[in-house]
Coordinates of N, CA and C and ligand atoms in Angstrom, one line a residue:
X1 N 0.8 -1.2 0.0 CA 0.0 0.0 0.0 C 0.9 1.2 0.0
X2 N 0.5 2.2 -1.0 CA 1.4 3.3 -0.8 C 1.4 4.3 0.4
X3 N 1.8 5.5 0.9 CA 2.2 6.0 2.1 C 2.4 7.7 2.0
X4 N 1.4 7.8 3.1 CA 1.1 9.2 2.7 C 1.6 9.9 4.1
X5 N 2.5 10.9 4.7 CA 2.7 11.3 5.5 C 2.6 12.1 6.2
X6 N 1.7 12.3 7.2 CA 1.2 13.5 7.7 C 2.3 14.4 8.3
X7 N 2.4 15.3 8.3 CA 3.3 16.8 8.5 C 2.8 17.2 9.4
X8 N 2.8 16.5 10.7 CA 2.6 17.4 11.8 C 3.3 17.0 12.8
X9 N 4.3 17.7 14.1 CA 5.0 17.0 14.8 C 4.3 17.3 16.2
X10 N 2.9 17.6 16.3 CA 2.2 17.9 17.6 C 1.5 16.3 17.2
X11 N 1.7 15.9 18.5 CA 1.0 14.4 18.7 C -0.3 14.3 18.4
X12 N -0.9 15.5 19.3 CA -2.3 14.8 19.8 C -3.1 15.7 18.0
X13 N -2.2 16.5 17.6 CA -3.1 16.9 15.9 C -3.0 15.8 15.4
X14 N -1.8 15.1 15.2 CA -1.6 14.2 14.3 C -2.2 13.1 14.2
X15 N -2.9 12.6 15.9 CA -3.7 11.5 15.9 C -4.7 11.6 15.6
X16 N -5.2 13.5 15.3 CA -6.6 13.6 15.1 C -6.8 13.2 13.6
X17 N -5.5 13.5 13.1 CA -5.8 13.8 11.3 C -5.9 12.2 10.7
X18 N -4.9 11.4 11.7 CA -4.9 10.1 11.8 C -6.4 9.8 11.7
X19 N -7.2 10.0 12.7 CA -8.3 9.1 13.0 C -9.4 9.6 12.2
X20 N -9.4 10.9 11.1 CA -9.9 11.2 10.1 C -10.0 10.5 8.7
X21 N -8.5 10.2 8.6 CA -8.1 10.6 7.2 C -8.2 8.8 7.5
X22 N -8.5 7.8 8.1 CA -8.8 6.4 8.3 C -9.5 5.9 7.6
X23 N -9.2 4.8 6.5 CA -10.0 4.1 5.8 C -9.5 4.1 4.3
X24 N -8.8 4.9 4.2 CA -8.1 5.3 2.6 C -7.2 4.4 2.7
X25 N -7.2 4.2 1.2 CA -6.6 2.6 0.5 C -4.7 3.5 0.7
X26 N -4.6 3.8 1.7 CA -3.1 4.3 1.8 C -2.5 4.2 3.1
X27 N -1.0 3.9 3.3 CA -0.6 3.8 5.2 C 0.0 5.4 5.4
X28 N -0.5 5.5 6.5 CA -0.7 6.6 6.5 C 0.3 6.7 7.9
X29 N 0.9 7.2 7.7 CA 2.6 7.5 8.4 C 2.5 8.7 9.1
X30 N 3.3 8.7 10.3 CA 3.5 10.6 10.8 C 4.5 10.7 10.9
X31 N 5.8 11.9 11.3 CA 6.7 11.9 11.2 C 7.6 11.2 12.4
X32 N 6.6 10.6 13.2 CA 7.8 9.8 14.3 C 8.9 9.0 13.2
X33 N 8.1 8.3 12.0 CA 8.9 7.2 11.2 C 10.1 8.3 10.8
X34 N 9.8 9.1 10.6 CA 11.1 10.5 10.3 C 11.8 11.7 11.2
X35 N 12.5 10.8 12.2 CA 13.0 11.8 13.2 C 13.5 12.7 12.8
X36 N 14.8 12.3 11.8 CA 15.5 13.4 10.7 C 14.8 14.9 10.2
X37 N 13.8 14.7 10.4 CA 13.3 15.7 9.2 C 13.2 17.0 9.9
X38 N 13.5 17.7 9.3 CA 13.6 19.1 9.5 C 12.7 19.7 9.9
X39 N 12.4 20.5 11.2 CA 11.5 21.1 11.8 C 11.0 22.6 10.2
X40 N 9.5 22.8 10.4 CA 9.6 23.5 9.3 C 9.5 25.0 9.9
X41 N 10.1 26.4 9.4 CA 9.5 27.2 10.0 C 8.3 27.9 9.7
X42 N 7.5 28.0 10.4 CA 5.8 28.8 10.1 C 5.9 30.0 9.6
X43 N 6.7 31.0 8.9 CA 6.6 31.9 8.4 C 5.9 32.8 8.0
X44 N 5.1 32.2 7.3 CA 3.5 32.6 6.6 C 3.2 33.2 7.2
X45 N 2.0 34.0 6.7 CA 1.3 35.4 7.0 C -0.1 34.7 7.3
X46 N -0.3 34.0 6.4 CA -1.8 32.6 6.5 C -2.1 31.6 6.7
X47 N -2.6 31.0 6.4 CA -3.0 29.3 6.8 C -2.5 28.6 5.6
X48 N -2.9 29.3 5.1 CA -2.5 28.5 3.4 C -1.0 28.5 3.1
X49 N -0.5 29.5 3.4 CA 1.3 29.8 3.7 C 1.8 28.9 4.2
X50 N 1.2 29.1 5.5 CA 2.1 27.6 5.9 C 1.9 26.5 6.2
X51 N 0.5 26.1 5.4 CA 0.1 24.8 5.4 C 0.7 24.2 4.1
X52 N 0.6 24.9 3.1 CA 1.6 24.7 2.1 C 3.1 24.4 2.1
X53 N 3.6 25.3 2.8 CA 5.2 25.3 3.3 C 5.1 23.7 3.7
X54 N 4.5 23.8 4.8 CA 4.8 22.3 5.8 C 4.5 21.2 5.3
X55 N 3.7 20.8 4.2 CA 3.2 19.8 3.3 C 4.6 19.4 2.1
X56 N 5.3 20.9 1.9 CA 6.0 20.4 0.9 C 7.7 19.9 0.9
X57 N 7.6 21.0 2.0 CA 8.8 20.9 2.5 C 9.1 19.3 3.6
X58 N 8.0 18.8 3.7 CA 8.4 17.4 4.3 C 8.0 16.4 3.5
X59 N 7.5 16.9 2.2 CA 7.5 16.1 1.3 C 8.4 15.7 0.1
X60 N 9.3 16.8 0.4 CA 10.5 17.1 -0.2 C 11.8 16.2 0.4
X61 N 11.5 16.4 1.8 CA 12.2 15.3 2.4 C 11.9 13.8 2.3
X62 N 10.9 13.4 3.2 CA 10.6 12.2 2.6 C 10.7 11.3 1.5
X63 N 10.3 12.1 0.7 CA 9.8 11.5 -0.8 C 8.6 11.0 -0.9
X64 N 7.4 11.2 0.1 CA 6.3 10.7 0.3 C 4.9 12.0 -0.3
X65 N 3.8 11.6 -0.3 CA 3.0 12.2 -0.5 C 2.8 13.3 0.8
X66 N 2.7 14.5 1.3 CA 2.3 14.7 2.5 C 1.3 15.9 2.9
X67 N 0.4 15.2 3.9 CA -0.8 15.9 4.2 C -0.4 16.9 5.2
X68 N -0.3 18.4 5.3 CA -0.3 19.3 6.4 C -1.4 19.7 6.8
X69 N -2.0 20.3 8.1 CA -2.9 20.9 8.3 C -2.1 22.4 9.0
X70 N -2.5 23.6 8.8 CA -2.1 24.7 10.0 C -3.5 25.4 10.2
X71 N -3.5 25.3 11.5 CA -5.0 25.9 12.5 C -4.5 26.7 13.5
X72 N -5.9 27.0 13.3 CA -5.9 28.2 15.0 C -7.2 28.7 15.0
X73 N -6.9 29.3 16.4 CA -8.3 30.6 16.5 C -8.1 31.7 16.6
X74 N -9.4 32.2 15.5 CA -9.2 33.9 15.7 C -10.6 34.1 15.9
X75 N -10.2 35.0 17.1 CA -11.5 35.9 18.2 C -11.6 37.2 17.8
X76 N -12.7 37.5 17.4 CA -13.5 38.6 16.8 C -12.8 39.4 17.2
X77 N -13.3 39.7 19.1 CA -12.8 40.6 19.6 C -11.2 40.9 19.9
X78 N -10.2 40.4 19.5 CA -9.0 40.8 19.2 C -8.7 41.0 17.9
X79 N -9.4 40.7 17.1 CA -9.1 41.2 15.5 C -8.3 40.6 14.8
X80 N -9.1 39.2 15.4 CA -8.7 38.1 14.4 C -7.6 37.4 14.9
X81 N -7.0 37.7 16.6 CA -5.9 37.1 16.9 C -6.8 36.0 18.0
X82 N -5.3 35.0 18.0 CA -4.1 34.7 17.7 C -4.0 34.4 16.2
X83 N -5.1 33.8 15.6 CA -4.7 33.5 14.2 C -4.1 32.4 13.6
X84 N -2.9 32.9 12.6 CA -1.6 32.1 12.3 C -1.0 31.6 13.7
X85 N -0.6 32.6 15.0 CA 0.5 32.3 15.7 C -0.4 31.8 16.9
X86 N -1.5 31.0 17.1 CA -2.2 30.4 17.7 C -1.4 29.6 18.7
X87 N -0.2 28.6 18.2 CA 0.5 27.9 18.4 C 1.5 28.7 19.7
X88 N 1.7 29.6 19.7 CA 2.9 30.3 20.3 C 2.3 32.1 20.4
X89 N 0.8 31.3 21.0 CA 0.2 32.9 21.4 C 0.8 33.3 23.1
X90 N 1.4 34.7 22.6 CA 1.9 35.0 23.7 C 3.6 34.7 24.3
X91 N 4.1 34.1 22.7 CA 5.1 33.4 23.5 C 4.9 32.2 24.8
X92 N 3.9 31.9 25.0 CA 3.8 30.7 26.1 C 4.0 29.4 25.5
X93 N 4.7 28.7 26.6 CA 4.5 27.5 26.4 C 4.1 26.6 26.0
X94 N 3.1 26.4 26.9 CA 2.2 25.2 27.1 C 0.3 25.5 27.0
X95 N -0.6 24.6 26.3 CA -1.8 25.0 26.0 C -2.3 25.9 27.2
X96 N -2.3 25.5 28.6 CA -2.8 25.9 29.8 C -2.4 27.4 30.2
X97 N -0.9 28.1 29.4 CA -0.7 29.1 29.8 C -1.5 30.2 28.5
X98 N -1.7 29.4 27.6 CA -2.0 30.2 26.4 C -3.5 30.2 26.5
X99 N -4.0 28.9 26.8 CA -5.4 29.5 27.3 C -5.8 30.4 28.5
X100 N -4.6 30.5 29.6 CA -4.8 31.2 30.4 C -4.1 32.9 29.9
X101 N -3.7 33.2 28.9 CA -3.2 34.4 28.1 C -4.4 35.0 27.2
X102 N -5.0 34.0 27.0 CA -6.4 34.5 25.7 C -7.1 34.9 27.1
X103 N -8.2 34.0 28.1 CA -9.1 34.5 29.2 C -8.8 36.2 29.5
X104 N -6.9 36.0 30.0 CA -7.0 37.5 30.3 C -6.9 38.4 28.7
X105 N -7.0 38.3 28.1 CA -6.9 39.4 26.7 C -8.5 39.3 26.7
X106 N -9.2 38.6 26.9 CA -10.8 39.1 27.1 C -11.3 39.8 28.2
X107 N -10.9 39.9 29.3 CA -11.0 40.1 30.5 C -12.1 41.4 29.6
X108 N -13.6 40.8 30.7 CA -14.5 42.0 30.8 C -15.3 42.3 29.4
X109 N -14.6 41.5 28.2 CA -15.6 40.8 27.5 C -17.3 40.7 27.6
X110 N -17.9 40.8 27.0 CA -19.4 40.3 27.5 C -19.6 38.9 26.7
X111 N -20.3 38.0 26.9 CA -20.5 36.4 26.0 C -20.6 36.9 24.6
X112 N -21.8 37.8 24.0 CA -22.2 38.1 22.9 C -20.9 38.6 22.4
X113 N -19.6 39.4 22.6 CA -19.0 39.2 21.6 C -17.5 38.5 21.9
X114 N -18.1 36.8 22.7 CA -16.5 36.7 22.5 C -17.0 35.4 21.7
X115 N -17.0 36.1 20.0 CA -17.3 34.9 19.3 C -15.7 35.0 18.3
X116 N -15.9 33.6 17.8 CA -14.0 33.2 17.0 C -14.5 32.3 16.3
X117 N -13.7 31.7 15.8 CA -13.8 30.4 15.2 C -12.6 29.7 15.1
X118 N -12.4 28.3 14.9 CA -11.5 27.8 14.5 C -11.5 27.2 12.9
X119 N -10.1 27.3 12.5 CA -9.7 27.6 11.0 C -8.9 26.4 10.9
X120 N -8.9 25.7 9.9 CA -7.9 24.6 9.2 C -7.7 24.8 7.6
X121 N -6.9 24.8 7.6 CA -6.3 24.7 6.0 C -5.5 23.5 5.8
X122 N -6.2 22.7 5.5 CA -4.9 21.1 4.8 C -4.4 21.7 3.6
X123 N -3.2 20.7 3.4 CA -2.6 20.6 1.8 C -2.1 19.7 1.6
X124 N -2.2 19.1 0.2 CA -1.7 17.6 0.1 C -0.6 18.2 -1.1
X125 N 0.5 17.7 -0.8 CA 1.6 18.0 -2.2 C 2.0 16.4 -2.3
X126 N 2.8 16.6 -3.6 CA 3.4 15.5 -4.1 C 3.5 15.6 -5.2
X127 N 4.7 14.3 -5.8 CA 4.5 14.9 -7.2 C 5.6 16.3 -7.4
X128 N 6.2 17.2 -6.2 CA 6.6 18.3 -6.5 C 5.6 19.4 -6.8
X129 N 4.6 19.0 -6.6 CA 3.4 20.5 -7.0 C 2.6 20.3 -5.5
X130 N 1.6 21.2 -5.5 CA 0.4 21.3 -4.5 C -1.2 20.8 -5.1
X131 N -1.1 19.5 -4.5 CA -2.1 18.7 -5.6 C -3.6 19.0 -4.7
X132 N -3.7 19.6 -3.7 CA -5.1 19.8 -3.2 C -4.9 20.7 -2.1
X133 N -5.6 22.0 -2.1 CA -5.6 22.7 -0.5 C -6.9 22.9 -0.3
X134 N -7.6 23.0 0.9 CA -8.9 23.4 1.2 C -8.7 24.1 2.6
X135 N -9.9 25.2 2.6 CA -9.8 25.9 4.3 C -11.1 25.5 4.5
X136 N -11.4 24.8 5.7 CA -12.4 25.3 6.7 C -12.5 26.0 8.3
X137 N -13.7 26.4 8.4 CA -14.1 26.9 9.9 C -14.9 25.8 10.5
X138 N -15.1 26.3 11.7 CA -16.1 25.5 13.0 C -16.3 27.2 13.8
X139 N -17.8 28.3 13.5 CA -17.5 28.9 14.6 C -18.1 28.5 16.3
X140 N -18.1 29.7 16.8 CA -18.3 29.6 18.3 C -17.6 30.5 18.9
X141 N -18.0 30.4 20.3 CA -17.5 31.2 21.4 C -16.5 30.8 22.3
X142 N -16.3 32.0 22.8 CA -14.9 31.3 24.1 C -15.6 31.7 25.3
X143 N -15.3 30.2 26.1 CA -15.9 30.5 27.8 C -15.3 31.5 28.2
X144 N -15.4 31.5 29.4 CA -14.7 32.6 30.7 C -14.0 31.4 31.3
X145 N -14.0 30.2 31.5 CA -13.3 29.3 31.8 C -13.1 28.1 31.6
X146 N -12.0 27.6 31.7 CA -12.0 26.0 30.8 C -12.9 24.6 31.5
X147 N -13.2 24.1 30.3 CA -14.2 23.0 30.8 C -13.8 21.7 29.8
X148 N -13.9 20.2 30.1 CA -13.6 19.2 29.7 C -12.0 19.3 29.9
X149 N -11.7 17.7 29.2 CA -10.5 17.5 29.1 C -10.2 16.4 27.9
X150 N -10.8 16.6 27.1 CA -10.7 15.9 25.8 C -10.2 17.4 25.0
X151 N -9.6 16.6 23.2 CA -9.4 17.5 22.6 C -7.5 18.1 22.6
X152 N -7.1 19.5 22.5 CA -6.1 19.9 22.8 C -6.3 21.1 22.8
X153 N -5.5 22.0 23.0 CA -5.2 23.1 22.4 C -6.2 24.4 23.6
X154 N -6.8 24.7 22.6 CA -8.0 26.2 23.0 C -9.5 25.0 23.3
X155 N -9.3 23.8 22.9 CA -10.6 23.4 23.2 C -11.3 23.4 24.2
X156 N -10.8 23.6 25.5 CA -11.3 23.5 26.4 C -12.0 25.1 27.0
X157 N -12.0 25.9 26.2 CA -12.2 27.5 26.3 C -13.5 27.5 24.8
X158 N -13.2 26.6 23.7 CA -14.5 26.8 23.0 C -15.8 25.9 22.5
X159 N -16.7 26.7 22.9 CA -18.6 26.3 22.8 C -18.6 26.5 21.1
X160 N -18.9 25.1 20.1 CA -19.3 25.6 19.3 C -20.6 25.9 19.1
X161 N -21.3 26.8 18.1 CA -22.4 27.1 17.8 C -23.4 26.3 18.0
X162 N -24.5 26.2 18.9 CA -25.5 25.0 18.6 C -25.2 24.3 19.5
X163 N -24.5 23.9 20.1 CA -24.0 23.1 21.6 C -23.8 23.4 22.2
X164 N -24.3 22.8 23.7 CA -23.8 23.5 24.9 C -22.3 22.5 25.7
X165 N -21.7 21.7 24.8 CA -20.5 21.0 25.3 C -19.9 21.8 24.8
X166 N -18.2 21.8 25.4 CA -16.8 22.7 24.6 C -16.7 21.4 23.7
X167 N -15.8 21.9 22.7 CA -15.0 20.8 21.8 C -14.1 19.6 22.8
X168 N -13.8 20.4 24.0 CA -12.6 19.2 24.7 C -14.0 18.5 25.7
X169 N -14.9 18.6 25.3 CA -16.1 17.7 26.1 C -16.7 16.8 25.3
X170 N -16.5 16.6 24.0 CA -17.2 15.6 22.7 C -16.2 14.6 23.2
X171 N -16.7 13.4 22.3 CA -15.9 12.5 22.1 C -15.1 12.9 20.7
X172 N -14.1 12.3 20.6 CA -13.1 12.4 19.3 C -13.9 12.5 18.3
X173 N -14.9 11.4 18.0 CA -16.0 11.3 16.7 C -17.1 12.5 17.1
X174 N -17.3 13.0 18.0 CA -18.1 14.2 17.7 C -17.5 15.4 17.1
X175 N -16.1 15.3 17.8 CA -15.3 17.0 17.3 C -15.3 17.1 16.0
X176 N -14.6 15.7 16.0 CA -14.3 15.9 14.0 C -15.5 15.6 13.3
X177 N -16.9 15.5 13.4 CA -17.9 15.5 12.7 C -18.2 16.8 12.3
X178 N -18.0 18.1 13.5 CA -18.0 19.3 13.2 C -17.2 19.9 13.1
X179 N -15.7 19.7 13.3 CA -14.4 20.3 13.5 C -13.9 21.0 12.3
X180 N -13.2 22.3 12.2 CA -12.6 22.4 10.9 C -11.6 21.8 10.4
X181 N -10.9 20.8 11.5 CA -10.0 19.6 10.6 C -10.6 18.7 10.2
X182 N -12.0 18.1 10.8 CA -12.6 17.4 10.3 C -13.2 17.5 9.1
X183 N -14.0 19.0 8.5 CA -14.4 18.9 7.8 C -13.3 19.5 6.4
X184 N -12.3 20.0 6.9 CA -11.0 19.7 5.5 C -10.6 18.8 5.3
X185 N -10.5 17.7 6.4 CA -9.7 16.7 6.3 C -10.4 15.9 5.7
X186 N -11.7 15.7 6.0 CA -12.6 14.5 4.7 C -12.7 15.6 3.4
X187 N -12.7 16.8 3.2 CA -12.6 17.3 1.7 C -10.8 16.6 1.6
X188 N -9.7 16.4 1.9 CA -8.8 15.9 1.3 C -9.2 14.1 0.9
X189 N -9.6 13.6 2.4 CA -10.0 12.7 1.8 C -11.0 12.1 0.4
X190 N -11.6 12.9 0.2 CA -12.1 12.8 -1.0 C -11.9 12.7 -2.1
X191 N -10.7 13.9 -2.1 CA -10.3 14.0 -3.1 C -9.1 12.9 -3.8
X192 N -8.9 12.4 -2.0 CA -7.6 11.2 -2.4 C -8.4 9.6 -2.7
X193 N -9.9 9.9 -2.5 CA -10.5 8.8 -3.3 C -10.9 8.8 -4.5
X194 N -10.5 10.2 -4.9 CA -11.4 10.1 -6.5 C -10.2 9.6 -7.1
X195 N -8.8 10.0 -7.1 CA -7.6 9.1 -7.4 C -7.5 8.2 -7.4
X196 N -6.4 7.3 -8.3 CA -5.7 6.4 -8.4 C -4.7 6.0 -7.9
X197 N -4.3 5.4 -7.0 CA -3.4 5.2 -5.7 C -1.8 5.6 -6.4
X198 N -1.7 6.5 -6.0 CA -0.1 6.6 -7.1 C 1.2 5.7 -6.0
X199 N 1.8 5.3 -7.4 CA 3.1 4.6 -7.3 C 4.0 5.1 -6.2
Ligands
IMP1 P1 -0.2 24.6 14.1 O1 0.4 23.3 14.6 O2 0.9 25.6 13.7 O3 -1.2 24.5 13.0 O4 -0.8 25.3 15.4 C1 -2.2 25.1 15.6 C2 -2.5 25.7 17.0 O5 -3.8 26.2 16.9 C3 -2.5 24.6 18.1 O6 -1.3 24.5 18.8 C4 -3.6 25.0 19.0 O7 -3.2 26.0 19.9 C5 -4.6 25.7 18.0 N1 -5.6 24.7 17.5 C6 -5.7 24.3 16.2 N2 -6.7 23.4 16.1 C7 -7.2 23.3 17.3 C8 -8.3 22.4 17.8 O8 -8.9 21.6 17.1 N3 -8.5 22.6 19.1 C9 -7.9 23.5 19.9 N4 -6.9 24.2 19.5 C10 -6.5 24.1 18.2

């Protein structure tokens, strides 16, 4: 079976895209199989920037097909931040300090406007070209305080639209039914079923 590599070196994304992108006539590899490979830098101004970057550039190494995703949230009320730098908002560390860095940049907020959304942009390269990119959202709001422990990241700070669970309170098969990786990641998958399994 041929081998498609996902480009992401955060575990718990990588299990999610794993547990999406499941069922395709392909083995689907993450970079643990490639310690070597060069951390990519996030540069980009957008999603597509450096979802593209990171797709090609490990696909360049590899030699493999490879699926990127780059996400984040952007909250109305900061003007669209964190954004791109979602990942390393605030310079913090760790999810718990960055979720505790976003609560205070709302401080005093009212519910009605602390609406955001979360953004995914995949890209599949290979070949040496960029054979599929797609963006989606999931909107919603951000609590005043974290709730659940499923999930990663900001999940535990957002209510999507229409539910009263956070994302880190679904089961895995709920998030990605509504999730914006879930719903790019089955537009790639689709597209890698309308194909013919390449060599
Ligand atoms: P990336 O790895 O550069 O794409 O960074 C994505 C960052 O956005 C993650 O580190 C999280 O902070 C945030 N993020 C993206 N997707 C999600 C999600 O599904 N739930 C919670 N946080 C997310």
């Amino acid at each position: 079976m041929k081998k498609i590599v996902l480009a992401s070196r955060n575990r718990k994304k990588a299990r999610e895209l794993q547990e999406i992108l499941n069922g395709l006539p392909y083995e689907i590899v993450t970079l643990e199989a490639f310690p070597d490979c060069p951390e990519v830098i996030e540069d980009g101004e957008t999603f597509e920037a450096n979802s593209a970057k990171k797709a090609a550039e490990v696909s360049a190494f590899t030699g493999l097909w490879a699926v990127a995703d780059d996400s984040g949230i952007a909250v109305d009320a900061l003007g669209g931040e964190p954004g791109v730098y979602s990942a390393r908002y605030g310079d913090k560390e760790t999810d718990e300090e960055r979720n505790e860095h976003l609560l205070e940049n709302l401080q005093g907020v009212p519910d009605d406007e602390r609406t955001g959304r979360f953004v995914c942009c995949a890209s599949l390269y290979g070949e040496g070209k960029l054979l599929y990119q797609v963006t989606e959202t999931v909107e919603g709001r951000i609590l005043h305080a974290e709730r659940g422990e499923g999930g990663f990241g900001y999940d535990p700070l957002f209510l999507p639209d229409g539910f009263e669970v956070t994302t880190a309170e679904m089961t895995p098969e709920q998030k990605h039914q509504i999730s914006h990786r879930g719903k790019a990641l089955r537009k790639v998958k689709e597209f890698l079923e309308s194909l013919e399994p390449h060599e």
